[in-house]
Structure formats: C-alpha cells, structure tokens
C-alpha cells in the first residue's frame, strides 16, 4: 500500500505502513471507544487513561483518535456519543500526524543522535518534556494531550518523573499511557490511571485491516483463522508474518530446534537471512520469535510443575533479551547474534 508518510519514524516503524499518528482507521475497539466517549460527554473522563493490551492491536491508534476527538470537541456536551473517526482532510489531522500540533505531546523511545539507532527505553529526558509542555499556555484554551508510548518501556528514572506529573495535572490535561504489560509499571502509576483494556482483534476485524493494507491474506476461512490465531489478534504481528517472512522465520527456527544434532549449515543460512544489511524487519521478527518461543517453554514448565526448568528458561530468556539489546545498541554482528541465539535455544530444547 503506497502512501506519503506524515509522521516521524519511530523505533517500531514498519516500512509502508502508517504510524498510529497518521492512521485514520481504527478497527475492533468500538466498545472501548464508546466507553471513553461516554465518560467524556458526562464530564467523568479520568485525567489519566492506561490503555492495556497486546502489542500491535491498535492502542496507539486509539490514543491518537482520542486526542483528535478532544481537540475537535473541546466542549464535552457537544461531542458525539462515540469516538469520532479521524478525518484526513482536516488540518487538525495533518498537524497531529506530523507531530506538529502544539497541544499534543507524543513520547516514545528517542533516537540516539550518535549511533542513529533508537534507544531501548523511554528515557527520563523524554518525560521531562512534559513539564515544559504543560508550563506553556494551552493552545486556544483547549485540551492538552500527553501520550506515552509505550509506558512499560520507561526506565526507573523516567517512571518516577512521570509519577510526579500524574499526581497534580493542570486542568484540561489528558494523559494517555500505552502498555503492553501494565504489570510492569509502578503500582503508584497504575493506581493513578483508569485502566482501559483493549482486546486482540477478532478474525473479521483483523482480516479487514490486513486487506486495507493489501497484505497477503489467506483465501480460505481456515487459513485466515490460523493466521489470526498465530498473530494473536495483532495487526502488527500479522503484517510481520505475511509481508516480511515471519512465517518462514518461525518455521526455520522450529526445524533447527527439532534436529538431533545442531545443524550448523542450516542455522547459518537462517542467520544470514535475518542478519543482512537490508533485513532490519526480519531481524526484529527473528528476535521476537526466539524470545516468544523460550517464554512459551518457561510458561509450560511452570504450568506442569517443573519449577527448576521454568527458572532456567526464564534466565535464558533474560540472557537472550540482553544480548538482543546489546547487538542493536552497539551495532554488533547480527548474523553471529542470530547464530548464538539459535545454538542456545537448541541446547535448551535438548536439556
């Protein structure tokens, strides 16, 4: 799907796919949208919302829809009963999409100017921008919206800095925190927010979004259901699976782990495929697939009473995550990284 990108590139940008800030299409969250819109009309919208749910289901897109809703209808009694669709023809839409609206502050992982790579956390310097943002006079006396995306990527200093802003917000200020794993947030942050859980997309809604994006959707109902199940109701995961070789990567990992002896040649072919110069998305898919596999093993071990195995696998997961962050942060050899992860996983599978 060809389009002109308006929004700044983010740490999790997918080529040729709209960023949440520039996406006018929100699917599958009608119930949550109606709940938030009704609270706003009634004057009961909590000053801090925590949008929780799996990655890639539209939480950030929901947040930007809410931001535009508040700015289009600054007087609650005049707002529609449901969350208003975003209108790409409005100057307001373009301002928000470009990150240029003076009443919307979007905080996410910043770019490291030295390495030109995105940092692995939402830093305290990003959160400190809130104080400067709120100290300025509100644009035309309307709402100010702060979106932290995702809040569970904040480091400890950033989380503590955000807490101070949540405790005594100025009037007509709306915080929207996005969290894939809200349990990872400070309890004091969670207690100051109203939790809105967004559900994974049902198969029809997911397929509808994928078709709009011209993704390679299976023709059969069984194939579509299988894709939705494997993607966990996440548009992002479905796109990675269908457009960027995610299914092939997952199958390659499975084959390698199933061999009786570690298949060096096959593992190296897989590592070269995901570690090449033009394989940034595939490298991200590989790492996530590897981490998800080990996480599943650890969860299964715990559920079956193998606590020692669960602890061992949890430690392996942490080590793999550390290696992944180091490889991306310091621009290490991605092929060697992938090869190392495959060997560690194969050894764990045979233990």
mmCIF file of C-alpha atoms in Angstrom, residues 2-183:
data_model
loop_
_atom_site.group_PDB
_atom_site.id
_atom_site.type_symbol
_atom_site.label_atom_id
_atom_site.label_comp_id
_atom_site.label_asym_id
_atom_site.label_seq_id
_atom_site.Cartn_x
_atom_site.Cartn_y
_atom_site.Cartn_z
ATOM 1 C CA UNK A 2 1.636 3.220 -1.171
ATOM 2 C CA UNK A 3 1.188 6.393 0.861
ATOM 3 C CA UNK A 4 3.036 9.544 1.804
ATOM 4 C CA UNK A 5 4.343 9.245 5.344
ATOM 5 C CA UNK A 6 3.470 12.223 7.514
ATOM 6 C CA UNK A 7 4.571 11.041 10.945
ATOM 7 C CA UNK A 8 8.188 10.915 12.133
ATOM 8 C CA UNK A 9 9.771 7.467 12.012
ATOM 9 C CA UNK A 10 9.531 5.519 15.273
ATOM 10 C CA UNK A 11 11.554 2.711 16.821
ATOM 11 C CA UNK A 12 8.984 0.148 15.654
ATOM 12 C CA UNK A 13 8.149 1.595 12.242
ATOM 13 C CA UNK A 14 7.164 -0.924 9.569
ATOM 14 C CA UNK A 15 8.017 0.223 6.034
ATOM 15 C CA UNK A 16 4.980 1.380 4.010
ATOM 16 C CA UNK A 17 2.632 1.031 6.991
ATOM 17 C CA UNK A 18 1.034 4.102 8.567
ATOM 18 C CA UNK A 19 2.184 5.173 12.010
ATOM 19 C CA UNK A 20 -0.590 5.406 14.626
ATOM 20 C CA UNK A 21 -0.450 9.210 14.479
ATOM 21 C CA UNK A 22 -1.284 9.202 10.767
ATOM 22 C CA UNK A 23 -3.700 6.261 10.728
ATOM 23 C CA UNK A 24 -7.362 7.333 10.253
ATOM 24 C CA UNK A 25 -8.644 3.758 10.543
ATOM 25 C CA UNK A 26 -9.441 2.204 13.947
ATOM 26 C CA UNK A 27 -10.837 -1.326 13.928
ATOM 27 C CA UNK A 28 -12.215 -3.594 16.600
ATOM 28 C CA UNK A 29 -12.376 -1.299 19.631
ATOM 29 C CA UNK A 30 -15.915 0.038 19.417
ATOM 30 C CA UNK A 31 -16.774 -0.915 22.998
ATOM 31 C CA UNK A 32 -13.723 0.818 24.483
ATOM 32 C CA UNK A 33 -14.281 3.840 22.241
ATOM 33 C CA UNK A 34 -17.902 4.146 23.336
ATOM 34 C CA UNK A 35 -16.872 3.824 26.998
ATOM 35 C CA UNK A 36 -14.285 6.610 26.773
ATOM 36 C CA UNK A 37 -16.510 8.873 24.647
ATOM 37 C CA UNK A 38 -19.432 8.482 27.072
ATOM 38 C CA UNK A 39 -17.206 9.316 30.036
ATOM 39 C CA UNK A 40 -16.032 12.456 28.264
ATOM 40 C CA UNK A 41 -19.576 13.612 27.387
ATOM 41 C CA UNK A 42 -20.591 13.105 31.011
ATOM 42 C CA UNK A 43 -17.610 15.058 32.326
ATOM 43 C CA UNK A 44 -16.177 11.985 34.022
ATOM 44 C CA UNK A 45 -13.171 11.210 31.838
ATOM 45 C CA UNK A 46 -10.265 10.323 34.123
ATOM 46 C CA UNK A 47 -7.252 12.604 33.668
ATOM 47 C CA UNK A 48 -5.002 9.582 33.018
ATOM 48 C CA UNK A 49 -6.009 6.585 30.931
ATOM 49 C CA UNK A 50 -3.945 3.404 30.799
ATOM 50 C CA UNK A 51 -4.575 1.603 27.503
ATOM 51 C CA UNK A 52 -3.525 -2.003 28.044
ATOM 52 C CA UNK A 53 -3.362 -4.944 25.672
ATOM 53 C CA UNK A 54 -1.028 -6.961 23.451
ATOM 54 C CA UNK A 55 1.349 -5.223 21.074
ATOM 55 C CA UNK A 56 0.038 -4.268 17.660
ATOM 56 C CA UNK A 57 -3.720 -4.298 18.318
ATOM 57 C CA UNK A 58 -4.249 -0.545 17.896
ATOM 58 C CA UNK A 59 -3.644 1.003 21.323
ATOM 59 C CA UNK A 60 -1.575 3.898 19.974
ATOM 60 C CA UNK A 61 -4.014 4.402 17.109
ATOM 61 C CA UNK A 62 -6.798 4.580 19.715
ATOM 62 C CA UNK A 63 -4.796 7.173 21.655
ATOM 63 C CA UNK A 64 -4.470 9.466 18.648
ATOM 64 C CA UNK A 65 -8.157 9.061 17.839
ATOM 65 C CA UNK A 66 -8.931 10.187 21.378
ATOM 66 C CA UNK A 67 -6.556 13.146 21.066
ATOM 67 C CA UNK A 68 -8.279 14.327 17.896
ATOM 68 C CA UNK A 69 -11.694 13.716 19.477
ATOM 69 C CA UNK A 70 -10.870 16.002 22.420
ATOM 70 C CA UNK A 71 -9.418 18.730 20.228
ATOM 71 C CA UNK A 72 -12.292 18.657 17.725
ATOM 72 C CA UNK A 73 -14.864 18.797 20.510
ATOM 73 C CA UNK A 74 -13.349 20.851 23.336
ATOM 74 C CA UNK A 75 -16.800 21.247 24.907
ATOM 75 C CA UNK A 76 -17.794 17.812 26.186
ATOM 76 C CA UNK A 77 -21.531 18.322 25.780
ATOM 77 C CA UNK A 78 -21.099 18.886 22.039
ATOM 78 C CA UNK A 79 -19.057 15.707 21.480
ATOM 79 C CA UNK A 80 -20.616 12.706 19.698
ATOM 80 C CA UNK A 81 -21.609 9.629 21.665
ATOM 81 C CA UNK A 82 -18.890 7.512 20.088
ATOM 82 C CA UNK A 83 -15.218 8.169 19.442
ATOM 83 C CA UNK A 84 -15.197 10.351 16.326
ATOM 84 C CA UNK A 85 -13.459 8.935 13.234
ATOM 85 C CA UNK A 86 -10.373 10.890 12.262
ATOM 86 C CA UNK A 87 -10.708 12.993 9.139
ATOM 87 C CA UNK A 88 -7.558 13.159 6.935
ATOM 88 C CA UNK A 89 -8.984 16.236 5.188
ATOM 89 C CA UNK A 90 -8.872 18.318 8.359
ATOM 90 C CA UNK A 91 -5.810 20.475 9.105
ATOM 91 C CA UNK A 92 -6.102 19.103 12.654
ATOM 92 C CA UNK A 93 -5.439 15.576 11.352
ATOM 93 C CA UNK A 94 -2.297 16.649 9.485
ATOM 94 C CA UNK A 95 -0.956 18.615 12.437
ATOM 95 C CA UNK A 96 -1.356 15.641 14.776
ATOM 96 C CA UNK A 97 0.022 13.213 12.189
ATOM 97 C CA UNK A 98 3.145 15.328 11.652
ATOM 98 C CA UNK A 99 3.746 15.746 15.387
ATOM 99 C CA UNK A 100 3.246 19.488 14.923
ATOM 100 C CA UNK A 101 0.125 20.191 16.974
ATOM 101 C CA UNK A 102 1.039 22.367 19.968
ATOM 102 C CA UNK A 103 -1.498 20.601 22.211
ATOM 103 C CA UNK A 104 -0.341 17.005 21.608
ATOM 104 C CA UNK A 105 2.885 15.593 23.042
ATOM 105 C CA UNK A 106 3.860 12.088 21.941
ATOM 106 C CA UNK A 107 6.664 10.496 23.962
ATOM 107 C CA UNK A 108 8.344 7.284 22.857
ATOM 108 C CA UNK A 109 11.834 5.828 22.568
ATOM 109 C CA UNK A 110 14.115 8.631 21.318
ATOM 110 C CA UNK A 111 16.747 8.436 18.621
ATOM 111 C CA UNK A 112 20.359 8.215 19.766
ATOM 112 C CA UNK A 113 21.949 11.022 17.777
ATOM 113 C CA UNK A 114 25.403 9.431 17.990
ATOM 114 C CA UNK A 115 24.522 5.932 16.806
ATOM 115 C CA UNK A 116 21.416 6.905 14.772
ATOM 116 C CA UNK A 117 19.643 3.953 16.418
ATOM 117 C CA UNK A 118 16.602 4.213 18.674
ATOM 118 C CA UNK A 119 17.228 3.840 22.373
ATOM 119 C CA UNK A 120 15.935 0.769 24.168
ATOM 120 C CA UNK A 121 13.837 2.733 26.689
ATOM 121 C CA UNK A 122 11.714 5.823 27.119
ATOM 122 C CA UNK A 123 14.224 7.999 28.935
ATOM 123 C CA UNK A 124 13.853 10.488 31.762
ATOM 124 C CA UNK A 125 14.815 13.289 29.375
ATOM 125 C CA UNK A 126 11.746 12.443 27.288
ATOM 126 C CA UNK A 127 9.467 12.503 30.323
ATOM 127 C CA UNK A 128 10.915 15.843 31.437
ATOM 128 C CA UNK A 129 9.491 17.328 28.254
ATOM 129 C CA UNK A 130 6.069 17.026 29.910
ATOM 130 C CA UNK A 131 6.917 19.729 32.428
ATOM 131 C CA UNK A 132 7.940 22.168 29.688
ATOM 132 C CA UNK A 133 4.890 21.216 27.608
ATOM 133 C CA UNK A 134 2.453 21.814 30.464
ATOM 134 C CA UNK A 135 4.152 25.041 31.535
ATOM 135 C CA UNK A 136 3.182 26.704 28.268
ATOM 136 C CA UNK A 137 -0.193 28.352 27.800
ATOM 137 C CA UNK A 138 -2.712 25.925 26.371
ATOM 138 C CA UNK A 139 -3.361 26.331 22.659
ATOM 139 C CA UNK A 140 -6.664 28.320 22.334
ATOM 140 C CA UNK A 141 -7.623 27.258 25.865
ATOM 141 C CA UNK A 142 -8.346 23.696 24.716
ATOM 142 C CA UNK A 143 -7.126 20.315 25.887
ATOM 143 C CA UNK A 144 -3.520 19.232 26.119
ATOM 144 C CA UNK A 145 -2.859 15.552 25.471
ATOM 145 C CA UNK A 146 0.254 13.645 26.566
ATOM 146 C CA UNK A 147 0.726 10.181 25.017
ATOM 147 C CA UNK A 148 3.428 7.901 26.482
ATOM 148 C CA UNK A 149 4.010 5.066 24.040
ATOM 149 C CA UNK A 150 4.707 2.536 25.440
ATOM 150 C CA UNK A 151 4.809 3.405 29.130
ATOM 151 C CA UNK A 152 6.206 -0.003 30.042
ATOM 152 C CA UNK A 153 9.368 0.923 28.092
ATOM 153 C CA UNK A 154 10.207 3.637 30.637
ATOM 154 C CA UNK A 155 13.318 3.182 32.737
ATOM 155 C CA UNK A 156 13.102 3.710 36.511
ATOM 156 C CA UNK A 157 14.061 7.386 36.442
ATOM 157 C CA UNK A 158 11.531 8.104 33.714
ATOM 158 C CA UNK A 159 8.774 6.286 35.606
ATOM 159 C CA UNK A 160 9.417 8.312 38.753
ATOM 160 C CA UNK A 161 9.440 11.544 36.773
ATOM 161 C CA UNK A 162 6.105 10.652 35.142
ATOM 162 C CA UNK A 163 4.570 9.890 38.525
ATOM 163 C CA UNK A 164 5.129 13.494 39.619
ATOM 164 C CA UNK A 165 3.227 14.749 36.571
ATOM 165 C CA UNK A 166 0.329 12.373 37.171
ATOM 166 C CA UNK A 167 -0.141 13.432 40.791
ATOM 167 C CA UNK A 168 -1.214 17.030 40.145
ATOM 168 C CA UNK A 169 -2.054 17.573 36.468
ATOM 169 C CA UNK A 170 -3.183 21.010 35.274
ATOM 170 C CA UNK A 171 -6.851 21.397 34.250
ATOM 171 C CA UNK A 172 -7.852 20.123 30.800
ATOM 172 C CA UNK A 173 -4.820 17.868 30.555
ATOM 173 C CA UNK A 174 -5.293 14.311 29.361
ATOM 174 C CA UNK A 175 -2.622 11.655 29.881
ATOM 175 C CA UNK A 176 -2.812 8.501 27.767
ATOM 176 C CA UNK A 177 -0.371 5.764 28.777
ATOM 177 C CA UNK A 178 0.048 2.781 26.465
ATOM 178 C CA UNK A 179 1.200 -0.504 27.989
ATOM 179 C CA UNK A 180 1.687 -3.952 26.515
ATOM 180 C CA UNK A 181 2.349 -5.330 30.008
ATOM 181 C CA UNK A 182 0.763 -2.988 32.587
ATOM 182 C CA UNK A 183 2.009 -5.188 35.428
#
